[in-house]
Short mmCIF file of C-alpha atoms in Angstrom, two decimals:
data_model
loop_
_atom_site.label_atom_id
_atom_site.label_comp_id
_atom_site.label_asym_id
_atom_site.label_seq_id
_atom_site.Cartn_x
_atom_site.Cartn_y
_atom_site.Cartn_z
CA ARG A 31 0.72 -46.47 13.90
CA TYR A 32 -0.29 -49.10 10.88
CA SER A 33 2.14 -50.11 8.74
CA PRO A 34 -0.25 -49.08 5.23
CA ASP A 35 -0.58 -53.16 4.20
CA GLY A 36 -1.45 -53.56 8.73
CA THR A 37 1.72 -56.17 8.49
CA ARG A 38 3.40 -53.86 11.29
CA ILE A 39 2.66 -51.70 14.14
CA ALA A 40 4.72 -49.09 14.47
CA THR A 41 6.10 -46.97 18.21
CA GLY A 42 8.60 -44.23 19.77
CA SER A 43 8.73 -44.29 22.80
CA SER A 44 10.91 -41.97 25.65
CA ASP A 45 13.37 -44.54 25.63
CA ARG A 46 15.46 -42.79 22.34
CA THR A 47 14.04 -45.79 20.21
CA VAL A 48 11.06 -46.95 17.91
CA LYS A 49 10.19 -50.17 18.27
CA LEU A 50 8.70 -52.16 15.05
CA TRP A 51 6.24 -55.22 15.61
CA ASN A 52 4.54 -57.65 13.68
CA SER A 53 0.73 -57.01 14.01
CA THR A 54 0.52 -60.76 13.93
CA THR A 55 2.23 -62.23 16.33
CA GLY A 56 2.71 -60.01 18.65
CA LYS A 57 6.39 -60.01 17.84
CA PRO A 58 9.49 -58.33 18.49
CA ALA A 59 10.42 -57.37 14.80
CA GLY A 60 13.58 -54.33 15.06
CA THR A 61 14.22 -51.84 17.19
CA LEU A 62 15.36 -48.43 15.26
CA SER A 63 18.18 -45.80 17.67
CA GLY A 64 19.48 -42.41 16.84
CA HIS A 65 17.36 -39.89 18.82
CA THR A 66 18.89 -38.65 21.47
CA ASP A 67 15.80 -37.86 23.48
CA ALA A 68 11.90 -38.53 23.22
CA VAL A 69 10.97 -40.16 20.60
CA SER A 70 7.09 -38.00 19.96
CA SER A 71 5.55 -39.04 17.00
CA ILE A 72 5.88 -41.53 14.22
CA ALA A 73 4.27 -42.10 10.14
CA PHE A 74 4.19 -44.67 7.73
CA SER A 75 4.10 -42.78 4.19
CA PRO A 76 0.33 -43.91 2.81
CA ASP A 77 2.84 -45.66 0.05
CA GLY A 78 4.80 -47.80 3.00
CA ALA A 79 7.85 -46.93 1.38
CA TRP A 80 8.54 -44.25 4.17
CA LEU A 81 8.59 -44.14 8.29
CA ALA A 82 8.83 -41.09 9.88
CA SER A 83 9.77 -40.21 13.64
CA GLY A 84 9.62 -36.53 15.65
CA SER A 85 11.30 -36.39 19.11
CA TYR A 86 12.41 -34.01 21.45
CA ASP A 87 15.58 -33.77 20.34
CA ASN A 88 14.62 -31.35 17.62
CA THR A 89 14.85 -33.48 15.37
CA VAL A 90 12.73 -35.76 12.59
CA LYS A 91 14.34 -38.68 11.08
CA LEU A 92 13.97 -40.82 8.81
CA TRP A 93 14.25 -44.98 7.96
CA THR A 94 13.23 -46.21 4.38
CA MET A 95 10.98 -49.22 4.78
CA PRO A 96 11.11 -52.17 5.28
CA GLY A 97 14.23 -52.28 6.65
CA GLY A 98 13.88 -49.84 8.75
CA ILE A 99 17.34 -47.85 7.76
CA LEU A 100 17.30 -44.38 8.22
CA SER A 101 17.37 -43.15 5.18
CA GLY A 102 18.64 -39.12 6.99
CA THR A 103 17.24 -36.58 9.70
CA LEU A 104 15.34 -32.93 9.43
CA ILE A 105 16.41 -30.65 11.94
CA GLN A 106 13.61 -28.59 13.09
CA PRO A 107 14.02 -25.15 14.99
CA HIS A 108 12.16 -26.36 18.13
CA PRO A 109 11.42 -30.03 19.65
CA VAL A 110 8.99 -32.10 16.95
CA ASP A 111 5.45 -32.05 18.25
CA SER A 112 3.42 -33.87 15.11
CA VAL A 113 4.60 -35.69 11.69
CA ASP A 114 2.40 -36.20 8.82
CA PHE A 115 2.78 -37.91 5.27
CA ASN A 116 0.94 -35.94 2.30
CA PRO A 117 -1.23 -38.32 0.50
CA THR A 118 1.20 -38.93 -2.38
CA SER A 119 3.94 -39.73 -0.01
CA THR A 120 5.80 -37.26 -1.19
CA ARG A 121 5.35 -34.37 1.85
CA LEU A 122 6.15 -34.84 5.09
CA ALA A 123 4.38 -31.76 7.07
CA VAL A 124 6.40 -31.45 11.00
CA ALA A 125 4.68 -29.74 13.20
CA ALA A 126 6.86 -28.26 16.49
CA TYR A 127 5.65 -26.34 18.98
CA ASN A 128 4.86 -23.25 16.97
CA GLU A 129 5.58 -23.81 13.60
CA LEU A 130 4.44 -25.93 11.06
CA ARG A 131 6.67 -26.98 8.34
CA GLU A 132 6.92 -27.99 4.97
CA TRP A 133 9.31 -30.96 3.57
CA ASP A 134 10.48 -32.38 -0.08
CA VAL A 135 10.48 -36.26 1.36
CA SER A 136 12.57 -37.39 -2.45
CA SER A 137 15.78 -34.64 -1.41
CA GLN A 138 14.92 -34.50 2.34
CA THR A 139 14.66 -30.74 2.34
CA LEU A 140 12.22 -27.75 3.18
CA ILE A 141 9.76 -26.24 1.32
CA ARG A 142 8.55 -23.30 3.06
CA ASP A 143 7.32 -22.89 6.97
CA LEU A 144 3.02 -22.45 6.79
CA ILE A 145 3.05 -20.97 9.30
CA ARG A 146 2.70 -16.80 9.16
CA ALA A 147 2.72 -15.00 12.64
CA ASN A 148 2.69 -16.54 16.36
CA ASN A 149 2.78 -13.84 17.23
CA ARG A 150 0.36 -10.72 17.23
CA ILE A 151 -0.13 -8.38 13.67
CA SER A 152 1.42 -5.08 14.06
CA GLY A 153 0.28 -4.53 10.47
CA THR A 154 -1.46 -5.49 7.61
CA ILE A 155 -0.96 -3.55 4.26
CA PHE A 156 -2.01 -4.29 0.16
CA THR A 157 1.12 -3.85 -2.42
CA PRO A 158 -0.30 -1.28 -4.66
CA ASP A 159 -1.65 -3.19 -7.27
CA SER A 160 -3.64 -4.91 -5.22
CA THR A 161 -2.53 -8.44 -6.33
CA ARG A 162 -0.80 -9.29 -2.62
CA LEU A 163 -1.48 -8.43 0.82
CA VAL A 164 2.15 -8.24 3.27
CA SER A 165 1.41 -8.79 6.46
CA ALA A 166 3.95 -7.87 9.68
CA SER A 167 4.22 -9.87 13.02
CA TYR A 168 5.58 -9.40 16.46
CA ASP A 169 7.03 -12.74 16.20
CA GLY A 170 9.44 -10.83 14.05
CA ARG A 171 7.77 -12.62 10.27
CA ILE A 172 7.12 -10.45 6.97
CA SER A 173 4.43 -11.99 5.04
CA ILE A 174 3.60 -11.95 1.08
CA SER A 175 0.06 -13.60 0.38
CA ASP A 176 -1.52 -13.73 -2.67
CA VAL A 177 -5.29 -11.62 -2.51
CA ALA A 178 -7.03 -14.26 -5.05
CA THR A 179 -6.13 -17.53 -3.56
CA GLY A 180 -4.52 -16.35 0.00
CA ALA A 181 -1.40 -18.33 -0.76
CA LEU A 182 1.69 -17.82 0.97
CA SER A 183 4.16 -16.43 -1.59
CA ARG A 184 7.25 -15.87 -0.03
CA GLN A 185 8.19 -14.33 3.69
CA ILE A 186 11.10 -12.40 5.52
CA VAL A 187 11.94 -13.51 8.61
CA PRO A 188 14.24 -10.38 10.11
CA GLY A 189 13.68 -12.78 13.63
CA VAL A 190 13.11 -9.58 15.57
CA SER A 191 10.27 -8.00 16.51
CA VAL A 192 8.82 -5.94 13.49
CA GLY A 193 6.86 -3.15 14.35
CA ALA A 194 5.31 -1.02 11.82
CA ILE A 195 5.66 -1.92 8.12
CA ALA A 196 5.02 0.00 4.94
CA VAL A 197 4.47 -0.72 1.20
CA SER A 198 4.86 0.55 -2.63
CA THR A 199 5.18 -1.13 -5.77
CA ASN A 200 8.37 -2.77 -4.86
CA MET A 201 9.79 -2.23 -1.55
CA ILE A 202 9.15 -3.70 2.08
CA ALA A 203 9.62 -0.87 4.59
CA ALA A 204 9.89 -2.56 8.16
CA GLY A 205 10.09 -1.34 11.57
CA ILE A 206 12.42 -3.72 13.61
CA SER A 207 13.88 -3.77 16.79
CA SER A 208 13.92 -1.20 18.34
CA SER A 209 13.91 1.72 16.44
CA ASN A 210 15.94 0.66 12.61
CA ILE A 211 13.85 0.41 9.70
CA ASN A 212 14.60 -2.50 6.78
CA LEU A 213 14.68 -2.11 3.65
CA TYR A 214 12.74 -5.14 1.87
CA ARG A 215 13.07 -5.50 -2.95
CA LEU A 216 8.92 -6.87 -2.44
CA SER A 217 9.87 -9.10 -5.44
CA ASP A 218 12.42 -11.62 -3.70
CA GLY A 219 12.68 -9.96 -0.07
CA ALA A 220 16.11 -9.13 -0.88
CA LEU A 221 17.90 -7.03 2.60
CA LEU A 222 18.33 -3.48 0.40
CA ARG A 223 19.51 -1.58 3.03
CA THR A 224 18.97 -0.32 6.98
CA LEU A 225 18.08 3.23 8.14
CA VAL A 226 18.97 3.65 11.47
CA PRO A 227 17.17 7.03 12.78
CA GLY A 228 18.80 6.77 16.22
CA SER A 229 18.66 5.30 19.71
CA GLN A 230 15.37 4.92 21.42
CA ALA A 231 13.41 7.02 17.91
CA TYR A 232 10.72 4.38 18.22
CA LEU A 233 9.19 3.72 15.29
CA ARG A 234 4.76 4.43 15.50
CA SER A 235 3.92 4.58 11.81
CA ALA A 236 5.86 4.23 8.21
CA VAL A 237 4.17 5.56 4.05
CA PHE A 238 5.82 5.52 1.48
CA SER A 239 5.57 8.66 -1.42
CA PRO A 240 2.70 7.70 -4.01
CA ASP A 241 5.49 8.34 -6.53
CA GLY A 242 8.82 5.50 -3.93
CA ALA A 243 10.49 7.86 -3.48
CA THR A 244 10.18 8.98 -0.37
CA LEU A 245 9.06 7.39 3.26
CA ALA A 246 7.70 8.53 5.85
CA THR A 247 8.15 7.44 9.40
CA GLY A 248 6.01 7.98 12.51
CA HIS A 249 8.52 7.77 14.99
CA PHE A 250 8.30 8.04 19.23
CA GLY A 251 8.90 12.30 20.69
CA ASN A 252 6.86 12.80 17.96
CA ALA A 253 8.79 13.32 15.12
CA VAL A 254 8.34 12.02 11.46
CA ARG A 255 11.60 12.20 9.75
CA VAL A 256 12.11 11.71 5.99
CA TRP A 257 13.78 9.33 4.38
CA ASN A 258 15.60 9.13 -0.01
CA VAL A 259 14.59 5.80 -0.60
CA SER A 260 17.75 5.76 -2.92
CA ASP A 261 20.24 6.05 -0.62
CA GLY A 262 19.03 5.93 2.45
CA SER A 263 19.98 9.05 3.79
CA LEU A 264 17.86 11.42 6.19
CA LEU A 265 16.14 14.10 4.04
CA ARG A 266 14.74 15.99 6.58
CA THR A 267 12.65 15.57 10.55
CA LEU A 268 9.45 17.14 10.97
CA GLY A 269 7.23 17.43 14.30
CA PRO A 270 6.38 20.71 17.16
CA ALA A 271 9.00 21.50 18.57
CA GLU A 272 7.54 19.90 22.15
CA ALA A 273 8.95 16.19 22.22
CA SER A 274 6.34 14.64 24.16
CA GLY A 275 3.93 12.49 22.19
CA ASP A 276 4.49 9.78 19.60
CA MET A 277 3.27 10.00 16.03
CA ASN A 278 1.13 7.15 16.17
CA GLY A 279 -0.09 8.37 12.05
CA VAL A 280 1.17 9.29 8.87
CA ALA A 281 -0.25 9.56 5.59
CA TYR A 282 0.70 11.17 1.85
CA SER A 283 -2.38 12.86 -0.82
CA ALA A 284 -3.21 10.95 -4.04
CA ASP A 285 0.04 13.27 -5.10
CA GLY A 286 2.82 13.18 -2.51
CA SER A 287 1.99 17.37 -2.33
CA PHE A 288 1.08 16.61 1.48
CA LEU A 289 1.87 14.95 4.48
CA VAL A 290 -0.02 14.61 7.29
CA GLY A 291 0.96 13.13 10.95
CA ALA A 292 -0.91 12.02 13.97
CA SER A 293 -0.42 12.38 17.66
CA SER A 294 -0.65 10.92 20.56
CA ASP A 295 -0.54 15.20 21.26
CA ARG A 296 -4.16 15.03 19.31
CA PHE A 297 -3.06 16.78 16.16
CA VAL A 298 -2.71 15.92 13.43
CA ARG A 299 -0.41 18.66 10.87
CA VAL A 300 0.53 19.36 7.56
CA TRP A 301 3.02 19.75 5.72
CA ASP A 302 3.94 20.41 2.04
CA ALA A 303 6.28 18.50 -0.01
CA GLN A 304 9.29 20.75 1.30
CA GLY A 305 8.33 19.56 4.72
CA ASN A 306 7.03 22.74 5.60
CA LEU A 307 4.44 23.72 8.37
CA LEU A 308 1.13 24.72 7.02
CA ARG A 309 -1.70 24.55 9.44
CA ALA A 310 -2.01 22.27 12.73
CA LEU A 311 -5.42 20.08 13.00
CA GLY A 312 -6.79 20.56 16.55
CA PRO A 313 -6.81 19.30 19.65
CA ALA A 314 -8.75 16.71 19.40
CA GLY A 315 -10.39 15.10 22.01
CA GLN A 316 -8.11 12.32 21.86
CA ALA A 317 -4.12 10.84 21.61
CA LEU A 318 -4.07 10.11 17.93
CA SER A 319 -4.29 6.68 16.48
CA SER A 320 -4.23 6.74 12.33
CA VAL A 321 -4.61 9.43 9.98
CA ALA A 322 -5.89 9.36 6.63
CA ILE A 323 -6.55 11.67 3.57
CA SER A 324 -9.32 11.27 1.23
CA PRO A 325 -8.13 10.34 -2.68
CA ASP A 326 -9.54 13.96 -3.90
CA ASN A 327 -6.85 15.30 -0.84
CA GLN A 328 -9.58 17.17 0.39
CA PHE A 329 -9.89 16.36 4.28
CA VAL A 330 -8.22 14.50 6.19
CA LEU A 331 -9.60 12.00 8.97
CA ALA A 332 -8.64 10.45 12.01
CA GLY A 333 -8.87 7.85 14.78
CA GLY A 334 -8.51 8.58 18.49
CA ARG A 335 -7.93 5.97 21.26
CA SER A 336 -8.67 6.10 25.29
CA ASP A 337 -9.28 4.16 28.23
CA PHE A 338 -11.66 5.69 28.92
CA GLN A 339 -13.95 7.11 26.88
CA ASP A 340 -15.34 5.83 23.09
CA GLY A 341 -13.11 5.91 19.92
CA LEU A 342 -13.76 8.55 18.37
CA LEU A 343 -13.30 10.19 14.69
CA GLU A 344 -13.01 13.52 12.69
CA LEU A 345 -12.79 15.00 9.50
CA TRP A 346 -11.28 17.83 8.56
CA ARG A 347 -10.84 20.21 5.45
CA MET A 348 -7.17 19.44 4.42
CA ASP A 349 -7.57 23.60 2.71
CA THR A 350 -8.43 25.44 6.50
CA GLY A 351 -7.94 23.01 9.19
CA ALA A 352 -11.54 23.26 9.70
CA SER A 353 -12.73 20.88 11.04
CA ILE A 354 -16.90 18.75 9.45
CA TYR A 355 -17.45 16.47 12.62
CA PHE A 356 -16.13 13.79 14.61
CA PHE A 357 -17.88 11.89 17.09
CA THR A 358 -17.39 8.13 19.87
CA SER A 359 -18.62 4.90 19.20
CA ASN A 360 -17.86 2.17 21.34
CA GLY A 361 -14.18 0.49 20.98
CA GLY A 362 -11.51 3.10 20.22
CA VAL A 363 -9.40 3.26 16.51
CA THR A 364 -6.60 1.95 16.07
CA GLN A 365 -7.27 2.44 11.82
CA VAL A 366 -8.38 4.61 9.78
CA ARG A 367 -9.06 4.25 5.35
CA PHE A 368 -10.58 5.96 3.01
CA THR A 369 -12.04 3.47 -0.09
CA SER A 370 -10.56 4.01 -3.10
CA SER A 371 -13.97 6.53 -4.69
CA GLY A 372 -13.39 8.68 -1.24
CA PHE A 373 -16.82 7.42 -0.98
CA ALA A 374 -16.85 6.40 2.37
CA PHE A 375 -13.90 5.25 5.21
CA TYR A 376 -13.50 2.10 7.62
CA ALA A 377 -12.91 2.54 11.10
CA ALA A 378 -11.21 -0.55 13.41
CA ARG A 379 -12.39 -0.34 15.92
CA THR A 380 -10.67 -2.17 19.53
CA ALA A 381 -13.32 -4.17 22.12
CA GLY A 382 -15.56 -2.31 23.93
CA ALA A 383 -18.52 -1.31 26.29
CA GLY A 384 -21.65 -3.17 23.67
CA ILE A 385 -19.90 -5.11 20.87
CA ASN A 386 -19.16 -8.18 23.29
CA SER A 387 -15.42 -7.45 24.10
CA THR A 388 -14.84 -8.26 20.66
CA GLY A 389 -14.25 -5.41 18.79
CA ILE A 390 -15.12 -4.33 15.13
CA VAL A 391 -15.11 -2.80 11.93
CA ARG A 392 -17.15 -0.25 10.76
CA ILE A 393 -17.77 1.18 7.28
CA TYR A 394 -19.09 4.88 7.22
CA ARG A 395 -20.77 7.57 4.53
CA THR A 396 -17.93 9.90 4.09
CA SER A 397 -20.49 12.59 3.51
CA ASP A 398 -22.06 12.26 6.53
CA HIS A 399 -20.47 9.34 8.87
CA ALA A 400 -23.92 7.24 9.05
CA VAL A 401 -22.73 3.80 9.68
CA LEU A 402 -23.05 1.72 6.10
CA ASP A 403 -21.23 -1.66 7.23
CA THR A 404 -21.18 -3.25 10.74
CA TYR A 405 -18.73 -5.80 10.39
CA SER A 406 -17.77 -8.56 13.09
CA GLN A 407 -17.54 -12.09 11.27
CA GLU A 408 -13.44 -13.09 12.82
CA THR A 409 -13.11 -9.68 14.69
CA GLY A 410 -11.74 -11.81 17.91
CA GLY A 411 -8.96 -12.63 19.64
CA PHE A 412 -6.77 -13.74 22.19
CA GLY A 413 -8.15 -14.96 25.36
CA GLY A 414 -10.37 -13.46 27.33
CA SER A 415 -10.21 -10.12 26.67
CA PRO A 416 -9.55 -9.94 22.43
CA SER A 417 -7.63 -7.39 21.38
CA GLY A 418 -10.37 -7.79 18.02
CA PRO A 419 -8.97 -5.05 14.71
CA LEU A 420 -5.42 -4.02 15.51
CA VAL A 421 -4.43 -2.82 12.43
CA LEU A 422 -6.44 -2.02 8.87
CA ASP A 423 -6.30 -1.11 4.90
CA VAL A 424 -7.84 -2.04 2.01
CA SER A 425 -6.58 -2.81 -1.07
CA ALA A 426 -6.45 0.28 -3.94
CA ASP A 427 -9.03 -1.55 -6.26
CA GLY A 428 -11.62 -1.37 -3.77
CA LYS A 429 -12.42 -5.12 -3.84
CA HIS A 430 -10.84 -5.98 -0.14
CA PHE A 431 -10.17 -5.09 3.43
CA SER A 432 -7.93 -6.73 5.80
CA TYR A 433 -7.55 -6.35 8.85
CA GLY A 434 -4.90 -8.02 11.93
CA ARG A 435 -5.62 -9.17 15.64
CA ASP A 436 -3.63 -9.51 18.33
CA ASP A 437 -3.52 -13.78 18.38
CA ALA A 438 -1.01 -13.99 15.05
CA THR A 439 -5.01 -13.44 13.21
CA VAL A 440 -4.41 -11.75 9.51
CA VAL A 441 -7.98 -12.08 7.74
CA MET A 442 -8.63 -10.52 4.44
CA ALA A 443 -12.39 -9.69 2.89
CA TYR A 444 -14.99 -8.53 0.64
CA ASN A 445 -15.50 -4.83 0.37
CA THR A 446 -19.85 -5.48 0.21
CA LEU A 447 -19.50 -1.11 -0.75
CA ILE A 448 -16.93 -1.42 -3.57
CA ALA A 449 -18.14 2.66 -4.73
CA ALA A 450 -20.08 4.32 -4.72
CA PRO A 451 -21.56 4.40 -9.12
CA THR A 452 -21.10 7.71 -11.15
CA SER A 453 -23.63 8.02 -13.59
CA ALA A 454 -27.11 5.64 -14.92
CA THR A 455 -28.42 5.80 -18.73
CA PRO A 456 -32.49 5.77 -17.72
CA PHE A 457 -34.50 4.80 -21.16
CA MET A 458 -38.70 5.27 -20.97
CA GLY A 459 -38.95 6.47 -17.74
CA GLN A 460 -38.74 8.87 -15.85
CA VAL A 461 -36.19 8.66 -12.20
CA VAL A 462 -38.43 10.02 -9.89
CA SER A 463 -36.48 9.41 -6.46
CA GLY A 464 -33.24 9.04 -4.36
CA SER A 465 -29.88 9.39 -5.31
CA PHE A 466 -26.59 7.19 -6.89
CA GLN A 467 -25.46 6.83 -3.31
CA ASP A 468 -29.22 4.89 -1.63
CA LEU A 469 -27.79 1.83 -4.36
CA VAL A 470 -25.10 1.15 -1.77
CA ILE A 471 -26.88 1.53 1.36
CA ALA A 472 -27.17 -1.66 3.44
CA ASP A 473 -30.66 0.19 4.73
CA GLY A 474 -33.52 -1.38 2.26
CA THR A 475 -33.14 1.69 0.00
CA THR A 476 -32.94 2.47 -3.65
CA LEU A 477 -33.04 4.01 -7.35
CA VAL A 478 -36.51 4.16 -7.68
CA ALA A 479 -37.54 5.09 -11.60
CA ARG A 480 -41.05 5.22 -12.64
CA PRO A 481 -42.12 2.59 -15.73
CA GLY A 482 -42.74 4.80 -19.09
CA PHE A 483 -44.96 4.34 -22.07
CA ASN A 484 -42.85 3.13 -25.10
CA GLY A 485 -45.74 1.95 -27.93
CA ASP A 486 -43.49 -1.91 -26.97
CA ARG A 487 -45.43 -4.62 -25.61
CA GLN A 488 -42.69 -7.05 -26.29
CA SER A 489 -40.08 -5.09 -24.41
CA ALA A 490 -39.24 -3.63 -21.03
CA PRO A 491 -40.94 -0.52 -20.08
CA VAL A 492 -36.94 0.96 -19.58
CA GLN A 493 -33.86 0.08 -19.11
CA LEU A 494 -31.52 1.93 -15.77
CA ASP A 495 -27.54 1.04 -16.14
CA ILE A 496 -25.48 1.65 -13.15
CA ARG A 497 -21.28 2.44 -13.22
#
């Protein structure tokens, strides 16, 4: 690397040294020693005051220029691949294997880890106020990002694989290792307590009650466990008498009066707040992978996955258990979510025939499961057979949706179908065809109004306010 003023050249070598050279004469100008393995990368700061050297000895050394005096050593988690300063020479970025860290140069302290995940994403959930997105990965990281800017605001690192997660107004629940569940405070990431379901109670799904007082967790062995969040005590265990299957999805109704669980045994079970089994919906045509309750608590939606069939979606009435409709389409369903209005629902689908093996997100109208939109941007994944969206969530305000992939990528997008209009006020005209819902269907259908005579040639003949 040339120094900013062009008078010196710095080289890093496998002999564990950094050498300085006079760029005019080509003669040696000094040797910087201290690394214990090959020097893999070097960088001058733009102001010429610093030289950083990264090594396979898992360190970065900072040298003051022009004298080459060792100022400090920054310990890294892996052998260092690359280093670089920011334009103001105040920060240093260090790439070490699958980590990217930012350091403060003057204090030589770690500012933040810039990588949010290195393995498949196990959960993406919006906070109830729709301002933050919490994502987790099987590499042992939980990231909290700002929805407005996408900036990483906090990261929690349990250090072991993170499975299913749930988020309330002030807490994050995360399945860690084989079965335990950690509860973290959302505001500062502090570990509050650990829930221990027992041996081989592998976590498959989790959800907080609307008031945040209880946590329901779905497990291997077809069990749902309900926990008291304040003290971590187990309140009850729910599930069928037979233990076969995985409880892949759990959901509370908006008022907290019902809890549902979707199982790989093809049934959705409905319990009341006291844990009494009210009814079993099914059997569906496939093992069920996800479940959601409509905002008005009237309907239960579940998605299915199969290695040999197209993915299933089925809608039931909550009160009677009657099946309203079911259908299949390309790609297994990994997760389902209603929009805040209940007018439509999202379904994440893994790769399947006819969709270029990348996966998709489809938005369906709830009333008749008509496809309103197909979202296929950034829905790929890792390798030659990418999974597509593995986990999905829609923000409570209906403005965003997010999903995670198998290549450690979290995608957040705008929801173009925020909600169906609920009212319209026409003036000096007459509505002759169409409905409010037609306004949000991406097929060109519109609400039609016929101009009426108003006697005022200076104003528009029709005013239509949609709310």
